[in-house]
Amino acid sequence: MNSWLRRSLLRFVSFFRHVPLDQDLDAEMASHLDLSIEENLKLGLTPAEARRQALLHLGGLEQTKEIVRDTRSIRFLGTLLQDIRFGFRLLRKNPGFASVAVLALALGIGANTAIYSIVYATLLAPMPYPQPKQLVMVWSKVQGNRNVVAAGDYLDWKRENNAFQALGAWSEESLNLGTASRPERVQAAMVTPGFSSMMGDPLFLGRDFLPEEGEVGKDHVAILTYRLWMDRFGGDPTIVGRTVPMNGEPYTIVGVNNPGVSDRGRDKLSVPLAFKPEQINHDFHWLYVMGRLKPGVTIAEANADMDAVTRHIAEVYPKSDKGWGASVEPLKNDFLGRDIIRALWLLLGAVGFVLLIACANVANVLLARATTRRKEVAVRASLGASRGQVFRQFLAESLVLASIGGIAGIALAWVLLKVIIATMPPFTLPYEADVRLNAPVLLFTLAATALAGLLFGCAPAWQSSRLNLNDVLKEGGQSTLGAGRHGLRRTLVVAEFALALSLLTGGGIALHSLWNVEHVDLGFRTDHLLTFFLPVPAGQLTDPEQVNAFYRQLLDRIAALPGVSAASASTGMPLLGTNFGMPFQIAGKTNDDPSKRPVAGFTMVTPEFFQTFGIRMDQGRSLTDQDLAGGLPVAVVNETFVKRYFAGVDPLRQRIIVEQLTPGVTKLGPPVEWQIVGVYQDVRNGGPKGQGFPEIDVPFWQSPWPAAGIALRSSVDPATLSKSISDIVLSMNPDLPLAEVKTMDQIRDESMAGDRFAALLFGGFAGMALLLAALGIYGVMSFAVAQRTHEIGMRMALGAGQGRVLALILREGMILALLGLVLGLGGAYLVGRAMHSLFYDVGVIDFTAFSAVAAILLASALLACYVPALRAANVDPMIALRYE
Amino acid sequence: MADPKLDLLQGTLDLMVLQTLAALGPLHGYGIARRIEQVSGNELLLNQGTIYASLVRLQQRGWISGEWGTSDNNRKAKFYSITKRGRKQLTEDAAYWQRLSMVMNRVLMMPGEEDKP
């Protein structure tokens, strides 16, 4: 064997075989001493002298062992291991200290790991497709805003562009997936054939849609998501080629998606998007368009290309396309709100602060311990340990602590992540985001742990390594210290409070915002309301009279149920959205360029709608049973509409022009002039925080639509009515499933899930910070009291009462806390500035939140100082004075 | 008092141990130490402990091997013996030392200015 290799191997082996080798060495030393003593005895020495001489001659037993070990082990690693072992021993000797420190670190590192894993999966990790940067979304653009795309535009883009290898479109619909007894409503994606190959995401089973399957008549094929395949079909390997009924018609399953991305989406399966001739128009916008850029084409080039394409289309179809352009955007996070991205970074910042506070905490405890270990260090130094060695030993101890904290932190992160994912409102993150504790995340954890170890380890290591030997040894047995020595530790506590105040301000803002959201006047009454949707499939109920007859019968039967006082049908629902956004013009103010028309929420409602929801009228009248098909088209608008478009005029004398919506046809009909007959008070249709949107409501009977939502007001618990309602629908149409049967209170609750989630996270991390800061000040004050027992005893002996001592200690602690608060003001302001725009109705300096958290912080500081202060006040002067 | 004892030159102890083992056969650490002290005529300041560091080094290089055995007076001790590679190394190192000491001798014997005829 190569001798160098052999030597390294031996050293390496000996590094791990420390224990048996040590025993061998011990035996060899013993044998040596025996032989040496024996010879000395022969020379006539006394046994004691013989042994002394033998040891002397050897050069000391321990020293020899040390030299041999040093020779044997790889030197640096050996001493490092020694330091680490020493660190472990120390920690084992102080389990209380160790567990507090490890807990603080685990909190900090765990929170960081959990949040980072979300940030990494969402914002940093590449999307799980080949060449992900080539994938882009292509939107229509009007008045500077992106919009969904008309089928005619999409087909022209596809034909005329030079920038894309492939351009696919999709839309969503709900399908009634038939089984033996009941239909189940599933959300499906309608996609143009070739979508999978464009994404570069091959199928798990079967094949992608063929080009001809994108034609009407050949489009009865489906691709299942992996999850649906597992849940509904038990992972049947012979699924491809099987037929399942959907919307009452047979569909052949041709493939199954890979597990992963599509399973995290809303759509459970996909069917081909086949355009009917009347759908190929340029004015009904309903498609999402995704493309894969040709190699080497940049987003800017693609935008330039699409500008030329859309300019050409606008020349050919000036009526529908004038003013419409296109916008090419990277697919990555194109569906993720800026607010969420911002919130994620803010959260990462928040947990970073938590870790910093934890580090300050541990550094503080270590510093305290370092002062009690000054004698030990001094002895080491006088025995020849260099500054570097002392520094290294303290640092090694900190790294041991950090590593244990890191491991506990990963365990905590795992739990935390489960909780976060469980409480996160569904579909908050992009489907591509696969949140897990994977290698990049653990690498981050490792870095955070090492950084934490260095951060909190350096201060005590540095302080201990530059001790003045003489001073310490001269102090004798006393370890009383002057106040100056506590400087660093007090600074750390002040910093902790400053950081905690910033974090608490963030948590306070999030909680205040949640409170605001929960107390918003929604413009209607949420109690005793039951709602559900009737997702009438495309192709059924296309005749307007048939639609009206169906809904009239349904509403009559529901209203006849005992306990029901009112029932209405509407194409939108408060808090859930208006469903249609329609461009409109005001009669007499017509505009030449249709693309410049303003847009308003547009809802078709039955007359009972306002009564059912308890929506208040401001002016004019509500819709009535007399506003029927064939009669004068009438509309009511909301206050915002009046404020924005009818300033200074009587709204009840105005008419608005909106193109007709025809049931079952994705094409706009001729313009209709709607006479405004009333104004209602604003209702939060876009969720509790959505306000200031102009809205138009027209009679359902005058503009019927197949799929609608039903709401009913009851005098009994609305949840008890769902069974009877389901029976009514089933008796009228057995193929029609009920969707989203929920009480309005439930919807209200769900609509605030995001706010509650944000409050939970920001509030939770703020709580952690508070706990750590309180622990920090408690530790410092306890230690200070313990160190000053002698002095306190002296004061009491000289006549200071218990109250004086209590006040003395409390004052000291509170000065630190207050200093921290003052310094934290700047941080709190910055946090407020970064956060307020993400939250509802809170200011940059949110006085409510700020005063609340300052009070909480001071109260906890007071409490944390009170315990050691009480201990100080109860010091017995006689014992204290003897305390050395 | 006698002259102060000699300090060991770096690296010389390993060679002494090898030579001792080559000349006397298997020996325990104490034996080696005593033998070197005797041969040096007690001129050498030897911390016996350093012998053991030397033994570890030589073992790691594969020049000697150690084994537990029983000494003449029935004591358990670890006996070291020189290996084949150790002998080869000893020949090389001894030759090197002899050349070096010859050179040192010549240099030190260089006549000074005032000694010149």
Coordinates of C-alpha atoms in Angstrom, one line a residue, chain A residues 543-763:
Chain A
D543 CA -83.3 28.7 -24.6
P544 CA -84.0 31.9 -22.6
E545 CA -87.6 31.0 -21.9
Q546 CA -86.5 27.5 -20.7
V547 CA -84.0 29.1 -18.4
N548 CA -86.6 31.4 -16.9
A549 CA -89.1 28.7 -16.5
F550 CA -86.6 26.4 -14.7
Y551 CA -85.5 29.1 -12.3
R552 CA -88.9 30.4 -11.6
Q553 CA -90.1 26.9 -10.6
L554 CA -87.0 26.3 -8.6
L555 CA -87.3 29.6 -6.6
D556 CA -91.1 29.0 -6.0
R557 CA -90.5 25.6 -4.6
I558 CA -87.6 26.8 -2.4
A559 CA -89.6 29.8 -1.1
A560 CA -92.4 27.4 -0.2
L561 CA -90.1 25.4 2.2
P562 CA -91.0 26.0 5.8
G563 CA -88.7 28.6 7.4
V564 CA -87.7 30.2 4.2
S565 CA -88.7 33.8 3.9
A566 CA -87.0 34.8 0.6
A567 CA -85.1 33.1 -2.2
S568 CA -83.2 34.6 -5.2
A569 CA -81.2 33.7 -8.2
S570 CA -78.2 35.7 -9.4
T571 CA -75.2 35.2 -11.7
G572 CA -72.9 36.6 -9.0
M573 CA -72.8 36.5 -5.2
P574 CA -71.7 39.1 -2.6
L575 CA -68.1 38.4 -1.4
L576 CA -67.6 35.9 -4.3
G577 CA -67.7 38.3 -7.2
T578 CA -70.0 39.6 -9.9
N579 CA -68.9 37.0 -12.5
F580 CA -69.3 39.3 -15.5
G581 CA -67.4 42.5 -16.1
M582 CA -69.0 44.4 -19.0
P583 CA -67.8 47.4 -20.9
F584 CA -70.6 50.0 -21.0
Q585 CA -71.5 53.4 -22.4
I586 CA -73.8 56.1 -21.1
A587 CA -76.6 56.9 -23.5
G588 CA -75.8 60.3 -25.1
K589 CA -72.1 60.1 -24.4
T590 CA -71.2 57.4 -26.9
N591 CA -67.5 57.0 -27.7
D592 CA -66.0 56.2 -31.0
D593 CA -63.4 53.8 -29.7
P594 CA -65.2 50.8 -28.1
S595 CA -61.9 49.6 -26.4
K596 CA -61.9 52.9 -24.3
R597 CA -65.3 52.0 -22.7
P598 CA -65.2 51.8 -18.9
V599 CA -66.0 48.4 -17.4
A600 CA -68.5 47.7 -14.6
G601 CA -69.4 44.5 -12.6
F602 CA -72.6 43.1 -14.3
T603 CA -75.0 40.8 -12.5
M604 CA -78.3 39.4 -13.4
V605 CA -80.5 39.1 -10.4
T606 CA -84.1 38.1 -9.6
P607 CA -86.1 40.8 -7.9
E608 CA -86.0 39.1 -4.5
F609 CA -82.2 39.5 -4.5
F610 CA -82.1 42.7 -2.6
Q611 CA -84.6 41.6 0.0
T612 CA -82.9 38.2 0.4
F613 CA -79.5 39.7 1.1
G614 CA -80.8 42.7 3.0
I615 CA -79.2 45.2 0.6
R616 CA -80.4 48.8 1.2
M617 CA -81.7 51.0 -1.6
D618 CA -80.4 54.6 -1.7
Q619 CA -82.5 56.1 -4.4
G620 CA -85.3 55.1 -6.7
R621 CA -86.8 51.6 -6.6
S622 CA -85.6 48.1 -6.5
L623 CA -86.2 45.6 -9.3
T624 CA -89.7 44.1 -9.2
D625 CA -91.7 41.2 -10.6
Q626 CA -93.0 43.5 -13.3
D627 CA -89.6 43.9 -14.9
L628 CA -90.0 41.0 -17.3
A629 CA -88.6 39.9 -20.6
G630 CA -90.1 42.0 -23.3
G631 CA -90.7 44.9 -21.0
L632 CA -88.6 48.1 -20.7
P633 CA -85.0 47.0 -19.8
V634 CA -84.2 48.4 -16.4
A635 CA -81.1 48.4 -14.2
V636 CA -80.0 49.4 -10.7
V637 CA -76.5 50.6 -10.1
N638 CA -74.4 50.9 -6.9
E639 CA -73.3 54.1 -5.2
T640 CA -69.8 53.9 -6.5
F641 CA -71.2 53.8 -10.1
V642 CA -73.2 57.0 -9.4
K643 CA -70.2 58.7 -7.8
R644 CA -68.0 57.9 -10.7
Y645 CA -70.2 58.4 -13.7
F646 CA -73.2 60.4 -12.7
A647 CA -71.7 63.2 -10.7
G648 CA -74.1 66.1 -10.7
V649 CA -76.8 64.5 -12.7
D650 CA -79.9 62.6 -11.7
P651 CA -79.0 58.9 -12.1
L652 CA -82.6 57.9 -12.4
R653 CA -82.8 59.8 -15.7
Q654 CA -79.9 57.9 -17.3
R655 CA -79.6 55.0 -19.5
I656 CA -76.6 52.8 -20.0
I657 CA -75.7 50.7 -23.1
V658 CA -74.3 47.2 -22.6
E659 CA -74.1 44.4 -25.2
Q660 CA -76.4 41.5 -24.7
L661 CA -75.3 38.3 -23.1
T662 CA -77.0 35.3 -24.8
P663 CA -77.4 32.0 -22.9
G664 CA -75.1 29.2 -24.2
V665 CA -73.2 31.5 -26.6
T666 CA -69.8 32.9 -26.1
K667 CA -70.5 35.9 -28.2
L668 CA -71.9 39.3 -27.4
G669 CA -75.2 40.2 -28.8
P670 CA -76.6 43.6 -29.9
P671 CA -76.4 46.5 -27.5
V672 CA -79.2 47.0 -25.0
E673 CA -80.2 50.3 -23.4
W674 CA -80.9 49.9 -19.7
Q675 CA -83.0 52.5 -17.9
I676 CA -81.6 53.1 -14.5
V677 CA -84.4 52.9 -11.9
G678 CA -82.6 52.8 -8.6
V679 CA -79.3 53.1 -6.7
Y680 CA -78.3 50.6 -4.0
Q681 CA -75.7 51.0 -1.3
D682 CA -72.3 49.4 -2.0
V683 CA -72.0 45.7 -1.3
R684 CA -68.6 44.1 -0.9
N685 CA -68.8 41.8 -3.9
G686 CA -65.1 41.3 -4.4
G687 CA -64.5 40.1 -0.8
P688 CA -64.5 42.0 2.4
K689 CA -61.7 44.3 1.3
G690 CA -63.0 44.9 -2.2
Q691 CA -64.6 48.3 -2.5
G692 CA -65.1 51.1 -4.9
F693 CA -66.1 49.0 -7.9
P694 CA -68.9 50.3 -10.1
E695 CA -71.7 47.7 -10.5
I696 CA -74.8 47.2 -12.6
D697 CA -77.6 44.8 -11.7
V698 CA -80.2 43.9 -14.3
P699 CA -83.3 41.7 -14.0
F700 CA -82.5 38.0 -14.4
W701 CA -85.8 37.6 -16.2
Q702 CA -84.7 40.2 -18.8
S703 CA -81.3 38.7 -19.3
P704 CA -81.4 35.1 -18.3
W705 CA -78.3 32.9 -17.9
P706 CA -78.1 29.1 -17.5
A707 CA -75.7 28.9 -14.6
A708 CA -76.6 30.8 -11.5
G709 CA -76.2 31.0 -7.8
I710 CA -79.2 30.6 -5.4
A711 CA -79.5 32.3 -2.1
L712 CA -82.3 31.9 0.5
R713 CA -83.0 33.6 3.8
S714 CA -84.5 31.5 6.5
S715 CA -85.7 31.9 10.0
V716 CA -84.1 28.6 11.0
D717 CA -80.5 27.5 10.9
P718 CA -79.8 27.6 7.2
A719 CA -77.5 24.6 7.3
T720 CA -80.5 22.4 8.2
L721 CA -82.2 23.2 4.8
S722 CA -79.6 21.8 2.5
K723 CA -81.1 18.3 2.4
S724 CA -84.6 19.6 1.3
I725 CA -83.0 21.8 -1.3
S726 CA -80.9 19.0 -2.7
D727 CA -84.1 17.0 -3.0
I728 CA -85.9 19.8 -4.9
V729 CA -83.1 20.1 -7.4
L730 CA -82.8 16.4 -7.9
S731 CA -86.5 16.1 -8.5
M732 CA -86.3 18.8 -11.2
N733 CA -83.2 17.5 -12.9
P734 CA -81.5 14.3 -11.7
D735 CA -78.4 15.1 -13.8
L736 CA -77.7 18.4 -12.0
P737 CA -75.4 18.4 -9.1
L738 CA -75.5 21.1 -6.4
A739 CA -72.2 22.9 -5.9
E740 CA -70.8 24.8 -2.9
V741 CA -73.7 24.5 -0.6
K742 CA -72.6 27.0 2.1
T743 CA -74.1 29.4 4.5
M744 CA -73.1 33.0 3.9
D745 CA -71.4 33.1 7.3
Q746 CA -69.3 30.3 6.1
I747 CA -68.4 32.2 2.9
R748 CA -67.7 35.3 5.0
D749 CA -65.4 33.2 7.1
E750 CA -63.6 31.7 4.2
S751 CA -63.2 35.1 2.5
M752 CA -61.1 36.2 5.5
A753 CA -59.0 33.1 5.5
G754 CA -56.1 35.0 3.9
D755 CA -56.2 37.8 6.5
R756 CA -56.5 35.3 9.3
F757 CA -53.6 33.4 7.9
A758 CA -51.4 36.5 7.6
A759 CA -52.4 37.5 11.1
L760 CA -51.6 34.0 12.4
L761 CA -48.1 34.0 10.8
F762 CA -47.1 37.6 11.5
G763 CA -48.7 37.4 15.0

